Every structure is written in structure tokens, then in C-alpha cells.
Amino acid sequence: QVQLVESGGGLVQAGGSLRLSCAASGRTFRNSAMAWFRQAPGKEREFVARINWSGATTNYADSVKGRFTISRDNAKNTVYLQMNSLKVEDTAVYYCAADVNYLTGAYYSTSEYEFWGQGTQVTVSS
């Protein structure tokens, strides 16, 4: 089992930055790939970024590539999402997710992830 708690969301002006954190409990964290998804009102949850267990491999949605950076600290059981050059369209609830069993290989799909946090709201104003 993995329990995930996100923090760091808030209100920021367009062009600004935020860093989200996801604190994980459970022994499987260090063997799990981790990801961030987001969900805007009236829209489906969408993939943002993923990092493998060691931190050596990362993947990003095209919409955030070059602006967001995912990282992890296995000693602290924490994964981060540094968000720079924020846009109004980045406004959403951001969710942390854990891929423990590597079910499908489709890292961009919500069905790949077994555990989810409760989400943290990010609002970008113009």
C-alpha cells in the first residue's frame, strides 16, 4: 500500500512558479514510478509528468514540456513538480499517483496507477 499526500498548490499569476510536493508512505515507494496528473473543471484527468523509480527517466505531456520538471527524493519518500512559466490553462486540481505494479506500460493513462492522492488546487490568474 502507498498513501500519497499532495501539498504546495495555491493561487499564482500567469508567468509565476509553484512547486508541488507529494509525500508518500509505504515501503514500495522506492520501487514505484510516480506521476502527476491534473483535472480541470469539466475535463478528464490528464497526464502531466512521470518519473521512474530511480529518477533517471522522465516523461512529460507536450503541454508542459520545458516548463515543468518532475523529480524525486527517495530518502524523503517525496516526489516534486516544479512548475514555471505558469499559464491560465494550467489551472486544475493536481494529483500525485503511484505505479507499483507496472500494469500496462501506458504511463500516460490513469489506469496504469494503483494509488492516488487527494489532489491540490492550482489556480493561475491572468
GROMACS .gro file of N, CA, C and O in nm:
model
  504
    1GLN      N    1   0.083  -0.120   0.000
    1GLN     CA    2   0.000   0.000   0.000
    1GLN      C    3   0.086   0.124   0.000
    1GLN      O    4   0.193   0.127   0.061
    2VAL      N    5   0.041   0.224  -0.070
    2VAL     CA    6   0.108   0.353  -0.073
    2VAL      C    7   0.004   0.461  -0.046
    2VAL      O    8  -0.100   0.464  -0.111
    3GLN      N    9   0.032   0.546   0.049
    3GLN     CA   10  -0.054   0.661   0.075
    3GLN      C   11   0.018   0.786   0.028
    3GLN      O   12   0.137   0.804   0.055
    4LEU      N   13  -0.056   0.872  -0.040
    4LEU     CA   14   0.003   0.990  -0.102
    4LEU      C   15  -0.068   1.116  -0.055
    4LEU      O   16  -0.192   1.121  -0.053
    5VAL      N   17   0.010   1.218  -0.019
    5VAL     CA   18  -0.045   1.345   0.026
    5VAL      C   19   0.023   1.458  -0.050
    5VAL      O   20   0.145   1.479  -0.035
    6GLU      N   21  -0.055   1.530  -0.130
    6GLU     CA   22  -0.001   1.643  -0.206
    6GLU      C   23  -0.007   1.772  -0.126
    6GLU      O   24  -0.093   1.788  -0.039
    7SER      N   25   0.083   1.863  -0.158
    7SER     CA   26   0.081   1.996  -0.099
    7SER      C   27   0.149   2.093  -0.195
    7SER      O   28   0.214   2.051  -0.292
    8GLY      N   29   0.134   2.222  -0.168
    8GLY     CA   30   0.204   2.323  -0.247
    8GLY      C   31   0.119   2.398  -0.347
    8GLY      O   32   0.167   2.489  -0.413
    9GLY      N   33  -0.006   2.357  -0.361
    9GLY     CA   34  -0.092   2.428  -0.454
    9GLY      C   35  -0.127   2.567  -0.403
    9GLY      O   36  -0.096   2.603  -0.289
   10GLY      N   37  -0.189   2.647  -0.489
   10GLY     CA   38  -0.228   2.781  -0.449
   10GLY      C   39  -0.265   2.866  -0.568
   10GLY      O   40  -0.285   2.816  -0.678
   11LEU      N   41  -0.273   2.995  -0.543
   11LEU     CA   42  -0.307   3.094  -0.646
   11LEU      C   43  -0.181   3.168  -0.687
   11LEU      O   44  -0.106   3.217  -0.603
   12VAL      N   45  -0.159   3.175  -0.818
   12VAL     CA   46  -0.040   3.242  -0.869
   12VAL      C   47  -0.076   3.315  -0.998
   12VAL      O   48  -0.169   3.274  -1.069
   13GLN      N   49  -0.006   3.421  -1.027
   13GLN     CA   50  -0.030   3.494  -1.151
   13GLN      C   51   0.037   3.422  -1.268
   13GLN      O   52   0.137   3.350  -1.251
   14ALA      N   53  -0.017   3.444  -1.385
   14ALA     CA   54   0.042   3.388  -1.506
   14ALA      C   55   0.188   3.431  -1.516
   14ALA      O   56   0.221   3.547  -1.489
   15GLY      N   57   0.273   3.336  -1.553
   15GLY     CA   58   0.416   3.361  -1.559
   15GLY      C   59   0.490   3.325  -1.433
   15GLY      O   60   0.615   3.320  -1.432
   16GLY      N   61   0.416   3.300  -1.327
   16GLY     CA   62   0.476   3.266  -1.200
   16GLY      C   63   0.512   3.119  -1.187
   16GLY      O   64   0.499   3.042  -1.283
   17SER      N   65   0.555   3.081  -1.066
   17SER     CA   66   0.600   2.945  -1.040
   17SER      C   67   0.539   2.890  -0.913
   17SER      O   68   0.503   2.965  -0.822
   18LEU      N   69   0.526   2.759  -0.909
   18LEU     CA   70   0.485   2.686  -0.790
   18LEU      C   71   0.562   2.554  -0.788
   18LEU      O   72   0.597   2.500  -0.894
   19ARG      N   73   0.583   2.502  -0.668
   19ARG     CA   74   0.638   2.367  -0.655
   19ARG      C   75   0.543   2.282  -0.573
   19ARG      O   76   0.514   2.314  -0.458
   20LEU      N   77   0.497   2.176  -0.634
   20LEU     CA   78   0.411   2.081  -0.567
   20LEU      C   79   0.496   1.970  -0.507
   20LEU      O   80   0.598   1.931  -0.563
   21SER      N   81   0.451   1.920  -0.393
   21SER     CA   82   0.515   1.807  -0.328
   21SER      C   83   0.414   1.696  -0.307
   21SER      O   84   0.295   1.723  -0.287
   22CYS      N   85   0.463   1.574  -0.309
   22CYS     CA   86   0.379   1.457  -0.282
   22CYS      C   87   0.456   1.368  -0.186
   22CYS      O   88   0.557   1.308  -0.224
   23ALA      N   89   0.409   1.362  -0.063
   23ALA     CA   90   0.472   1.278   0.038
   23ALA      C   91   0.408   1.141   0.038
   23ALA      O   92   0.284   1.130   0.043
   24ALA      N   93   0.491   1.039   0.031
   24ALA     CA   94   0.441   0.902   0.020
   24ALA      C   95   0.479   0.821   0.143
   24ALA      O   96   0.587   0.839   0.201
   25SER      N   97   0.390   0.734   0.182
   25SER     CA   98   0.419   0.638   0.289
   25SER      C   99   0.412   0.499   0.229
   25SER      O  100   0.343   0.475   0.131
   26GLY      N  101   0.485   0.407   0.290
   26GLY     CA  102   0.483   0.270   0.239
   26GLY      C  103   0.618   0.232   0.181
   26GLY      O  104   0.685   0.314   0.118
   27ARG      N  105   0.652   0.106   0.200
   27ARG     CA  106   0.785   0.059   0.160
   27ARG      C  107   0.802   0.049   0.010
   27ARG      O  108   0.913   0.043  -0.039
   28THR      N  109   0.690   0.046  -0.064
   28THR     CA  110   0.701   0.026  -0.208
   28THR      C  111   0.732   0.154  -0.285
   28THR      O  112   0.752   0.150  -0.405
   29PHE      N  113   0.737   0.268  -0.215
   29PHE     CA  114   0.759   0.394  -0.285
   29PHE      C  115   0.885   0.390  -0.368
   29PHE      O  116   0.887   0.431  -0.483
   30ARG      N  117   0.993   0.340  -0.309
   30ARG     CA  118   1.122   0.346  -0.376
   30ARG      C  119   1.128   0.258  -0.500
   30ARG      O  120   1.217   0.276  -0.584
   31ASN      N  121   1.036   0.164  -0.514
   31ASN     CA  122   1.032   0.079  -0.632
   31ASN      C  123   0.925   0.121  -0.732
   31ASN      O  124   0.907   0.055  -0.834
   32SER      N  125   0.857   0.229  -0.700
   32SER     CA  126   0.742   0.272  -0.780
   32SER      C  127   0.778   0.387  -0.871
   32SER      O  128   0.849   0.479  -0.831
   33ALA      N  129   0.725   0.383  -0.991
   33ALA     CA  130   0.725   0.503  -1.073
   33ALA      C  131   0.617   0.596  -1.018
   33ALA      O  132   0.515   0.550  -0.966
   34MET      N  133   0.639   0.725  -1.031
   34MET     CA  134   0.544   0.823  -0.980
   34MET      C  135   0.506   0.920  -1.091
   34MET      O  136   0.584   0.946  -1.183
   35ALA      N  137   0.387   0.973  -1.079
   35ALA     CA  138   0.339   1.064  -1.183
   35ALA      C  139   0.253   1.174  -1.124
   35ALA      O  140   0.202   1.162  -1.012
   36TRP      N  141   0.238   1.279  -1.202
   36TRP     CA  142   0.143   1.385  -1.173
   36TRP      C  143   0.041   1.389  -1.286
   36TRP      O  144   0.076   1.382  -1.404
   37PHE      N  145  -0.084   1.399  -1.246
   37PHE     CA  146  -0.195   1.422  -1.339
   37PHE      C  147  -0.265   1.549  -1.294
   37PHE      O  148  -0.244   1.598  -1.184
   38ARG      N  149  -0.351   1.599  -1.381
   38ARG     CA  150  -0.433   1.715  -1.342
   38ARG      C  151  -0.571   1.704  -1.403
   38ARG      O  152  -0.591   1.638  -1.505
   39GLN      N  153  -0.665   1.771  -1.338
   39GLN     CA  154  -0.802   1.769  -1.386
   39GLN      C  155  -0.864   1.906  -1.370
   39GLN      O  156  -0.875   1.957  -1.258
   40ALA      N  157  -0.899   1.965  -1.482
   40ALA     CA  158  -0.966   2.094  -1.482
   40ALA      C  159  -1.118   2.072  -1.478
   40ALA      O  160  -1.166   1.964  -1.515
   41PRO      N  161  -1.194   2.171  -1.433
   41PRO     CA  162  -1.340   2.156  -1.425
   41PRO      C  163  -1.400   2.116  -1.559
   41PRO      O  164  -1.370   2.177  -1.662
   42GLY      N  165  -1.482   2.013  -1.558
   42GLY     CA  166  -1.549   1.969  -1.678
   42GLY      C  167  -1.464   1.891  -1.776
   42GLY      O  168  -1.509   1.856  -1.885
   43LYS      N  169  -1.340   1.861  -1.736
   43LYS     CA  170  -1.250   1.789  -1.825
   43LYS      C  171  -1.204   1.659  -1.760
   43LYS      O  172  -1.214   1.641  -1.640
   44GLU      N  173  -1.151   1.568  -1.843
   44GLU     CA  174  -1.099   1.444  -1.791
   44GLU      C  175  -0.963   1.467  -1.727
   44GLU      O  176  -0.891   1.563  -1.759
   45ARG      N  177  -0.928   1.376  -1.639
   45ARG     CA  178  -0.796   1.381  -1.578
   45ARG      C  179  -0.691   1.352  -1.684
   45ARG      O  180  -0.703   1.256  -1.761
   46GLU      N  181  -0.586   1.434  -1.688
   46GLU     CA  182  -0.485   1.420  -1.792
   46GLU      C  183  -0.346   1.406  -1.734
   46GLU      O  184  -0.314   1.462  -1.628
   47PHE      N  185  -0.262   1.335  -1.807
   47PHE     CA  186  -0.125   1.312  -1.769
   47PHE      C  187  -0.044   1.440  -1.777
   47PHE      O  188  -0.060   1.519  -1.871
   48VAL      N  189   0.044   1.461  -1.678
   48VAL     CA  190   0.133   1.576  -1.678
   48VAL      C  191   0.279   1.533  -1.689
   48VAL      O  192   0.351   1.576  -1.778
   49ALA      N  193   0.322   1.446  -1.596
   49ALA     CA  194   0.462   1.405  -1.594
   49ALA      C  195   0.477   1.275  -1.516
   49ALA      O  196   0.394   1.243  -1.431
   50ARG      N  197   0.586   1.204  -1.547
   50ARG     CA  198   0.614   1.077  -1.480
   50ARG      C  199   0.764   1.066  -1.458
   50ARG      O  200   0.843   1.114  -1.539
   51ILE      N  201   0.801   0.997  -1.350
   51ILE     CA  202   0.941   0.972  -1.320
   51ILE      C  203   0.956   0.826  -1.278
   51ILE      O  204   0.872   0.774  -1.204
   52ASN      N  205   1.061   0.762  -1.325
   52ASN     CA  206   1.078   0.621  -1.289
   52ASN      C  207   1.131   0.608  -1.147
   52ASN      O  208   1.158   0.708  -1.079
   53TRP      N  209   1.151   0.484  -1.100
   53TRP     CA  210   1.184   0.462  -0.960
   53TRP      C  211   1.314   0.528  -0.917
   53TRP      O  212   1.328   0.574  -0.804
   54SER      N  213   1.411   0.534  -1.007
   54SER     CA  214   1.542   0.588  -0.971
   54SER      C  215   1.554   0.738  -0.997
   54SER      O  216   1.649   0.802  -0.951
   55GLY      N  217   1.461   0.791  -1.076
   55GLY     CA  218   1.472   0.931  -1.116
   55GLY      C  219   1.548   0.952  -1.244
   55GLY      O  220   1.562   1.066  -1.291
   56ALA      N  221   1.594   0.845  -1.306
   56ALA     CA  222   1.677   0.857  -1.426
   56ALA      C  223   1.596   0.885  -1.552
   56ALA      O  224   1.649   0.939  -1.649
   57THR      N  225   1.469   0.848  -1.550
   57THR     CA  226   1.386   0.864  -1.670
   57THR      C  227   1.261   0.944  -1.636
   57THR      O  228   1.194   0.916  -1.537
   58THR      N  229   1.234   1.043  -1.719
   58THR     CA  230   1.114   1.125  -1.701
   58THR      C  231   1.039   1.138  -1.833
   58THR      O  232   1.097   1.125  -1.942
   59ASN      N  233   0.909   1.158  -1.821
   59ASN     CA  234   0.823   1.180  -1.938
   59ASN      C  235   0.732   1.298  -1.907
   59ASN      O  236   0.689   1.315  -1.792
   60TYR      N  237   0.700   1.374  -2.011
   60TYR     CA  238   0.615   1.492  -1.992
   60TYR      C  239   0.509   1.501  -2.102
   60TYR      O  240   0.532   1.460  -2.216
   61ALA      N  241   0.396   1.558  -2.064
   61ALA     CA  242   0.298   1.594  -2.165
   61ALA      C  243   0.354   1.709  -2.248
   61ALA      O  244   0.430   1.794  -2.196
   62ASP      N  245   0.318   1.713  -2.374
   62ASP     CA  246   0.368   1.819  -2.461
   62ASP      C  247   0.333   1.958  -2.408
   62ASP      O  248   0.409   2.053  -2.425
   63SER      N  249   0.218   1.968  -2.344
   63SER     CA  250   0.170   2.098  -2.298
   63SER      C  251   0.254   2.158  -2.186
   63SER      O  252   0.246   2.279  -2.160
   64VAL      N  253   0.333   2.076  -2.119
   64VAL     CA  254   0.414   2.126  -2.006
   64VAL      C  255   0.563   2.111  -2.029
   64VAL      O  256   0.643   2.160  -1.948
   65LYS      N  257   0.601   2.047  -2.137
   65LYS     CA  258   0.742   2.022  -2.165
   65LYS      C  259   0.818   2.154  -2.173
   65LYS      O  260   0.775   2.248  -2.240
   66GLY      N  261   0.931   2.160  -2.102
   66GLY     CA  262   1.011   2.281  -2.099
   66GLY      C  263   0.972   2.380  -1.990
   66GLY      O  264   1.045   2.475  -1.963
   67ARG      N  265   0.856   2.358  -1.928
   67ARG     CA  266   0.810   2.447  -1.821
   67ARG      C  267   0.803   2.377  -1.686
   67ARG      O  268   0.827   2.439  -1.582
   68PHE      N  269   0.768   2.248  -1.688
   68PHE     CA  270   0.754   2.172  -1.564
   68PHE      C  271   0.869   2.072  -1.552
   68PHE      O  272   0.918   2.019  -1.652
   69THR      N  273   0.908   2.045  -1.427
   69THR     CA  274   1.011   1.945  -1.400
   69THR      C  275   0.967   1.856  -1.286
   69THR      O  276   0.933   1.905  -1.178
   70ILE      N  277   0.968   1.725  -1.310
   70ILE     CA  278   0.936   1.628  -1.207
   70ILE      C  279   1.067   1.574  -1.150
   70ILE      O  280   1.164   1.552  -1.223
   71SER      N  281   1.069   1.555  -1.019
   71SER     CA  282   1.187   1.499  -0.953
   71SER      C  283   1.142   1.420  -0.832
   71SER      O  284   1.025   1.428  -0.791
   72ARG      N  285   1.234   1.346  -0.773
   72ARG     CA  286   1.200   1.269  -0.654
   72ARG      C  287   1.320   1.260  -0.561
   72ARG      O  288   1.435   1.266  -0.605
   73ASP      N  289   1.289   1.244  -0.434
   73ASP     CA  290   1.391   1.222  -0.332
   73ASP      C  291   1.350   1.096  -0.258
   73ASP      O  292   1.261   1.100  -0.171
   74ASN      N  293   1.412   0.985  -0.290
   74ASN     CA  294   1.372   0.858  -0.230
   74ASN      C  295   1.406   0.851  -0.082
   74ASN      O  296   1.343   0.776  -0.007
   75ALA      N  297   1.503   0.926  -0.039
   75ALA     CA  298   1.537   0.930   0.103
   75ALA      C  299   1.425   0.996   0.184
   75ALA      O  300   1.407   0.965   0.302
   76LYS      N  301   1.352   1.086   0.119
   76LYS     CA  302   1.242   1.157   0.186
   76LYS      C  303   1.105   1.104   0.145
   76LYS      O  304   1.003   1.157   0.187
   77ASN      N  305   1.103   1.002   0.059
   77ASN     CA  306   0.976   0.947   0.010
   77ASN      C  307   0.887   1.057  -0.049
   77ASN      O  308   0.767   1.063  -0.022
   78THR      N  309   0.947   1.142  -0.129
   78THR     CA  310   0.874   1.257  -0.181
   78THR      C  311   0.902   1.276  -0.330
   78THR      O  312   1.016   1.257  -0.374
   79VAL      N  313   0.799   1.311  -0.402
   79VAL     CA  314   0.812   1.347  -0.543
   79VAL      C  315   0.766   1.492  -0.559
   79VAL      O  316   0.676   1.538  -0.487
   80TYR      N  317   0.829   1.563  -0.650
   80TYR     CA  318   0.804   1.706  -0.667
   80TYR      C  319   0.761   1.737  -0.810
   80TYR      O  320   0.794   1.663  -0.904
   81LEU      N  321   0.692   1.848  -0.825
   81LEU     CA  322   0.663   1.901  -0.958
   81LEU      C  323   0.690   2.051  -0.953
   81LEU      O  324   0.615   2.126  -0.890
   82GLN      N  325   0.800   2.091  -1.014
   82GLN     CA  326   0.834   2.232  -1.025
   82GLN      C  327   0.766   2.288  -1.150
   82GLN      O  328   0.788   2.237  -1.260
   83MET      N  329   0.682   2.388  -1.131
   83MET     CA  330   0.604   2.444  -1.240
   83MET      C  331   0.646   2.590  -1.260
   83MET      O  332   0.626   2.672  -1.171
   84ASN      N  333   0.702   2.617  -1.375
   84ASN     CA  334   0.746   2.753  -1.410
   84ASN      C  335   0.665   2.804  -1.529
   84ASN      O  336   0.602   2.728  -1.601
   85SER      N  337   0.670   2.934  -1.549
   85SER     CA  338   0.600   2.998  -1.662
   85SER      C  339   0.456   2.951  -1.669
   85SER      O  340   0.406   2.913  -1.776
   86LEU      N  341   0.389   2.956  -1.557
   86LEU     CA  342   0.251   2.904  -1.550
   86LEU      C  343   0.157   2.985  -1.638
   86LEU      O  344   0.170   3.107  -1.652
   87LYS      N  345   0.061   2.914  -1.694
   87LYS     CA  346  -0.040   2.972  -1.780
   87LYS      C  347  -0.178   2.954  -1.718
   87LYS      O  348  -0.198   2.863  -1.635
   88VAL      N  349  -0.271   3.035  -1.761
   88VAL     CA  350  -0.408   3.023  -1.710
   88VAL      C  351  -0.461   2.882  -1.734
   88VAL      O  352  -0.530   2.825  -1.649
   89GLU      N  353  -0.425   2.823  -1.847
   89GLU     CA  354  -0.475   2.689  -1.880
   89GLU      C  355  -0.412   2.579  -1.796
   89GLU      O  356  -0.451   2.462  -1.809
   90ASP      N  357  -0.316   2.612  -1.711
   90ASP     CA  358  -0.262   2.513  -1.617
   90ASP      C  359  -0.349   2.499  -1.492
   90ASP      O  360  -0.324   2.412  -1.408
   91THR      N  361  -0.450   2.583  -1.480
   91THR     CA  362  -0.541   2.577  -1.366
   91THR      C  363  -0.612   2.443  -1.361
   91THR      O  364  -0.674   2.400  -1.458
   92ALA      N  365  -0.599   2.374  -1.247
   92ALA     CA  366  -0.657   2.241  -1.231
   92ALA      C  367  -0.629   2.191  -1.091
   92ALA      O  368  -0.551   2.252  -1.016
   93VAL      N  369  -0.692   2.080  -1.057
   93VAL     CA  370  -0.652   2.005  -0.939
   93VAL      C  371  -0.542   1.908  -0.983
   93VAL      O  372  -0.560   1.835  -1.082
   94TYR      N  373  -0.432   1.910  -0.914
   94TYR     CA  374  -0.317   1.827  -0.948
   94TYR      C  375  -0.312   1.708  -0.853
   94TYR      O  376  -0.319   1.724  -0.730
   95TYR      N  377  -0.297   1.590  -0.912
   95TYR     CA  378  -0.294   1.465  -0.838
   95TYR      C  379  -0.161   1.393  -0.854
   95TYR      O  380  -0.107   1.386  -0.964
   96CYS      N  381  -0.115   1.339  -0.745
   96CYS     CA  382   0.003   1.253  -0.745
   96CYS      C  383  -0.045   1.108  -0.756
   96CYS      O  384  -0.149   1.073  -0.698
   97ALA      N  385   0.029   1.026  -0.828
   97ALA     CA  386  -0.011   0.887  -0.846
   97ALA      C  387   0.111   0.795  -0.843
   97ALA      O  388   0.220   0.835  -0.885
   98ALA      N  389   0.090   0.674  -0.794
   98ALA     CA  390   0.198   0.575  -0.783
   98ALA      C  391   0.169   0.455  -0.872
   98ALA      O  392   0.059   0.401  -0.870
   99ASP      N  393   0.271   0.416  -0.946
   99ASP     CA  394   0.266   0.297  -1.033
   99ASP      C  395   0.351   0.190  -0.967
   99ASP      O  396   0.472   0.187  -0.983
  100VAL      N  397   0.285   0.102  -0.893
  100VAL     CA  398   0.357   0.000  -0.816
  100VAL      C  399   0.380  -0.126  -0.899
  100VAL      O  400   0.486  -0.187  -0.894
  101ASN      N  401   0.279  -0.166  -0.975
  101ASN     CA  402   0.284  -0.296  -1.041
  101ASN      C  403   0.311  -0.289  -1.191
  101ASN      O  404   0.315  -0.395  -1.255
  102TYR      N  405   0.326  -0.170  -1.246
  102TYR     CA  406   0.358  -0.156  -1.387
  102TYR      C  407   0.263  -0.241  -1.473
  102TYR      O  408   0.305  -0.328  -1.547
  103LEU      N  409   0.136  -0.208  -1.464
  103LEU     CA  410   0.033  -0.294  -1.519
  103LEU      C  411   0.031  -0.299  -1.672
  103LEU      O  412   0.027  -0.406  -1.731
  104THR      N  413   0.033  -0.182  -1.735
  104THR     CA  414   0.010  -0.178  -1.880
  104THR      C  415   0.125  -0.121  -1.960
  104THR      O  416   0.135  -0.144  -2.079
  105GLY      N  417   0.210  -0.043  -1.897
  105GLY     CA  418   0.317   0.024  -1.971
  105GLY      C  419   0.273   0.156  -2.032
  105GLY      O  420   0.354   0.230  -2.086
  106ALA      N  421   0.144   0.184  -2.023
  106ALA     CA  422   0.092   0.311  -2.078
  106ALA      C  423   0.101   0.416  -1.968
  106ALA      O  424   0.002   0.441  -1.897
  107TYR      N  425   0.216   0.478  -1.956
  107TYR     CA  426   0.244   0.565  -1.843
  107TYR      C  427   0.156   0.690  -1.842
  107TYR      O  428   0.144   0.756  -1.740
  108TYR      N  429   0.095   0.723  -1.955
  108TYR     CA  430   0.012   0.843  -1.965
  108TYR      C  431  -0.134   0.816  -1.929
  108TYR      O  432  -0.217   0.907  -1.929
  109SER      N  433  -0.165   0.689  -1.898
  109SER     CA  434  -0.304   0.650  -1.870
  109SER      C  435  -0.329   0.640  -1.721
  109SER      O  436  -0.247   0.588  -1.646
  110THR      N  437  -0.445   0.690  -1.677
  110THR     CA  438  -0.479   0.680  -1.535
  110THR      C  439  -0.489   0.535  -1.489
  110THR      O  440  -0.463   0.505  -1.372
  111SER      N  441  -0.522   0.444  -1.579
  111SER     CA  442  -0.539   0.304  -1.541
  111SER      C  443  -0.408   0.236  -1.503
  111SER      O  444  -0.409   0.126  -1.448
  112GLU      N  445  -0.295   0.300  -1.535
  112GLU     CA  446  -0.166   0.242  -1.502
  112GLU      C  447  -0.134   0.254  -1.353
  112GLU      O  448  -0.051   0.181  -1.300
  113TYR      N  449  -0.201   0.345  -1.283
  113TYR     CA  450  -0.163   0.385  -1.148
  113TYR      C  451  -0.261   0.329  -1.046
  113TYR      O  452  -0.382   0.346  -1.059
  114GLU      N  453  -0.207   0.268  -0.941
  114GLU     CA  454  -0.291   0.200  -0.842
  114GLU      C  455  -0.328   0.291  -0.725
  114GLU      O  456  -0.429   0.267  -0.659
  115PHE      N  457  -0.244   0.390  -0.697
  115PHE     CA  458  -0.267   0.472  -0.578
  115PHE      C  459  -0.265   0.619  -0.617
  115PHE      O  460  -0.183   0.663  -0.699
  116TRP      N  461  -0.355   0.694  -0.552
  116TRP     CA  462  -0.373   0.836  -0.583
  116TRP      C  463  -0.382   0.918  -0.456
  116TRP      O  464  -0.432   0.872  -0.353
  117GLY      N  465  -0.333   1.042  -0.466
  117GLY     CA  466  -0.352   1.136  -0.358
  117GLY      C  467  -0.487   1.204  -0.370
  117GLY      O  468  -0.564   1.178  -0.463
  118GLN      N  469  -0.513   1.296  -0.278
  118GLN     CA  470  -0.643   1.363  -0.274
  118GLN      C  471  -0.648   1.486  -0.365
  118GLN      O  472  -0.755   1.539  -0.391
  119GLY      N  473  -0.532   1.529  -0.412
  119GLY     CA  474  -0.525   1.643  -0.503
  119GLY      C  475  -0.497   1.774  -0.433
  119GLY      O  476  -0.529   1.793  -0.316
  120THR      N  477  -0.438   1.866  -0.508
  120THR     CA  478  -0.413   2.002  -0.459
  120THR      C  479  -0.448   2.100  -0.570
  120THR      O  480  -0.413   2.078  -0.687
  121GLN      N  481  -0.518   2.206  -0.535
  121GLN     CA  482  -0.567   2.300  -0.634
  121GLN      C  483  -0.459   2.398  -0.676
  121GLN      O  484  -0.391   2.459  -0.590
  122VAL      N  485  -0.443   2.414  -0.805
  122VAL     CA  486  -0.355   2.517  -0.861
  122VAL      C  487  -0.441   2.609  -0.946
  122VAL      O  488  -0.509   2.564  -1.038
  123THR      N  489  -0.438   2.737  -0.913
  123THR     CA  490  -0.514   2.836  -0.988
  123THR      C  491  -0.419   2.943  -1.040
  123THR      O  492  -0.344   3.004  -0.962
  124VAL      N  493  -0.421   2.963  -1.170
  124VAL     CA  494  -0.335   3.062  -1.234
  124VAL      C  495  -0.423   3.175  -1.287
  124VAL      O  496  -0.512   3.151  -1.369
  125SER      N  497  -0.399   3.294  -1.239
  125SER     CA  498  -0.480   3.409  -1.280
  125SER      C  499  -0.409   3.489  -1.388
  125SER      O  500  -0.286   3.492  -1.396
  126SER      N  501  -0.489   3.556  -1.469
  126SER     CA  502  -0.432   3.635  -1.581
  126SER      C  503  -0.394   3.775  -1.536
  126SER      O  504  -0.428   3.819  -1.429
   0.00000   0.00000   0.00000
